[in-house]
Amino acid sequence: MAGSDQAAKHSSEVLHQRRNVGRCPVRMAMGGVAIAAALGYLVLYSKKKPEATALDVAKATTGISHPRN
């Protein structure tokens, strides 16, 4: 069993459990944007009108569609 001085030493130590993330923040941001775009596309595709095509949904997702389309 540990002595009282060892228990006091262990209770005041700081645990260093943080590690550096091995990923680039820019790549993580780009991945997040890609995932958000894919989710947005899938939501719009699931709510599309029967006469709309997948290309129409892609245009609406990217914002290049026009009312005449």
PDB file of C-alpha atoms in Angstrom:
ATOM      1  CA  MET A   1       0.000   0.000   0.000  1.00  0.00           C
ATOM      2  CA  ALA A   2       1.232   3.484  -0.824  1.00  0.00           C
ATOM      3  CA  GLY A   3       2.437   5.759   1.933  1.00  0.00           C
ATOM      4  CA  SER A   4       0.784   9.062   2.746  1.00  0.00           C
ATOM      5  CA  ASP A   5       3.583  11.039   1.074  1.00  0.00           C
ATOM      6  CA  GLN A   6       3.133   9.077  -2.161  1.00  0.00           C
ATOM      7  CA  ALA A   7      -0.625   9.628  -2.086  1.00  0.00           C
ATOM      8  CA  ALA A   8      -0.104  13.365  -1.628  1.00  0.00           C
ATOM      9  CA  LYS A   9       2.406  13.423  -4.494  1.00  0.00           C
ATOM     10  CA  HIS A  10       0.061  11.571  -6.848  1.00  0.00           C
ATOM     11  CA  SER A  11      -2.974  13.682  -6.012  1.00  0.00           C
ATOM     12  CA  SER A  12      -1.223  16.938  -6.934  1.00  0.00           C
ATOM     13  CA  GLU A  13       0.243  15.757 -10.251  1.00  0.00           C
ATOM     14  CA  VAL A  14      -1.272  16.999 -13.474  1.00  0.00           C
ATOM     15  CA  LEU A  15      -2.221  14.348 -15.964  1.00  0.00           C
ATOM     16  CA  HIS A  16      -0.779  15.093 -19.388  1.00  0.00           C
ATOM     17  CA  GLN A  17      -3.248  13.299 -21.597  1.00  0.00           C
ATOM     18  CA  ARG A  18      -3.400  15.823 -24.408  1.00  0.00           C
ATOM     19  CA  ARG A  19      -1.662  14.936 -27.603  1.00  0.00           C
ATOM     20  CA  ASN A  20      -1.199  16.976 -30.723  1.00  0.00           C
ATOM     21  CA  VAL A  21      -3.764  16.156 -33.342  1.00  0.00           C
ATOM     22  CA  GLY A  22      -1.981  14.633 -36.294  1.00  0.00           C
ATOM     23  CA  ARG A  23      -4.250  16.310 -38.833  1.00  0.00           C
ATOM     24  CA  CYS A  24      -4.005  19.601 -40.650  1.00  0.00           C
ATOM     25  CA  PRO A  25      -6.743  22.057 -39.594  1.00  0.00           C
ATOM     26  CA  VAL A  26      -7.254  23.184 -43.197  1.00  0.00           C
ATOM     27  CA  ARG A  27      -7.897  19.602 -44.314  1.00  0.00           C
ATOM     28  CA  MET A  28     -10.301  19.102 -41.434  1.00  0.00           C
ATOM     29  CA  ALA A  29     -12.176  22.279 -42.420  1.00  0.00           C
ATOM     30  CA  MET A  30     -12.345  21.201 -46.059  1.00  0.00           C
ATOM     31  CA  GLY A  31     -13.628  17.795 -44.977  1.00  0.00           C
ATOM     32  CA  GLY A  32     -16.303  19.435 -42.841  1.00  0.00           C
ATOM     33  CA  VAL A  33     -17.433  21.605 -45.736  1.00  0.00           C
ATOM     34  CA  ALA A  34     -17.558  18.557 -48.020  1.00  0.00           C
ATOM     35  CA  ILE A  35     -19.647  16.620 -45.500  1.00  0.00           C
ATOM     36  CA  ALA A  36     -22.023  19.576 -45.045  1.00  0.00           C
ATOM     37  CA  ALA A  37     -22.407  19.927 -48.830  1.00  0.00           C
ATOM     38  CA  ALA A  38     -23.105  16.207 -49.207  1.00  0.00           C
ATOM     39  CA  LEU A  39     -25.739  16.331 -46.467  1.00  0.00           C
ATOM     40  CA  GLY A  40     -27.327  19.401 -48.050  1.00  0.00           C
ATOM     41  CA  TYR A  41     -27.445  17.680 -51.431  1.00  0.00           C
ATOM     42  CA  LEU A  42     -29.028  14.567 -49.960  1.00  0.00           C
ATOM     43  CA  VAL A  43     -31.659  16.612 -48.108  1.00  0.00           C
ATOM     44  CA  LEU A  44     -32.564  18.561 -51.235  1.00  0.00           C
ATOM     45  CA  TYR A  45     -32.582  15.369 -53.326  1.00  0.00           C
ATOM     46  CA  SER A  46     -34.945  13.661 -50.883  1.00  0.00           C
ATOM     47  CA  LYS A  47     -37.356  16.644 -51.025  1.00  0.00           C
ATOM     48  CA  LYS A  48     -37.232  17.223 -54.789  1.00  0.00           C
ATOM     49  CA  LYS A  49     -40.282  17.236 -57.003  1.00  0.00           C
ATOM     50  CA  PRO A  50     -40.823  14.124 -59.144  1.00  0.00           C
ATOM     51  CA  GLU A  51     -40.090  15.990 -62.379  1.00  0.00           C
ATOM     52  CA  ALA A  52     -36.731  17.334 -61.144  1.00  0.00           C
ATOM     53  CA  THR A  53     -33.519  15.531 -62.051  1.00  0.00           C
ATOM     54  CA  ALA A  54     -30.403  14.961 -59.995  1.00  0.00           C
ATOM     55  CA  LEU A  55     -28.685  17.680 -62.067  1.00  0.00           C
ATOM     56  CA  ASP A  56     -31.390  20.151 -61.068  1.00  0.00           C
ATOM     57  CA  VAL A  57     -30.768  19.328 -57.416  1.00  0.00           C
ATOM     58  CA  ALA A  58     -27.014  19.766 -57.864  1.00  0.00           C
ATOM     59  CA  LYS A  59     -27.579  23.173 -59.458  1.00  0.00           C
ATOM     60  CA  ALA A  60     -29.832  24.217 -56.580  1.00  0.00           C
ATOM     61  CA  THR A  61     -27.260  23.010 -54.038  1.00  0.00           C
ATOM     62  CA  THR A  62     -24.438  25.032 -55.607  1.00  0.00           C
ATOM     63  CA  GLY A  63     -26.670  28.058 -56.177  1.00  0.00           C
ATOM     64  CA  ILE A  64     -26.356  28.276 -59.973  1.00  0.00           C
ATOM     65  CA  SER A  65     -29.958  27.416 -60.812  1.00  0.00           C
ATOM     66  CA  HIS A  66     -32.380  29.922 -62.258  1.00  0.00           C
ATOM     67  CA  PRO A  67     -36.175  30.107 -61.922  1.00  0.00           C
ATOM     68  CA  ARG A  68     -36.590  29.308 -65.609  1.00  0.00           C
ATOM     69  CA  ASN A  69     -34.904  25.920 -65.042  1.00  0.00           C
TER      70      ASN A  69
END
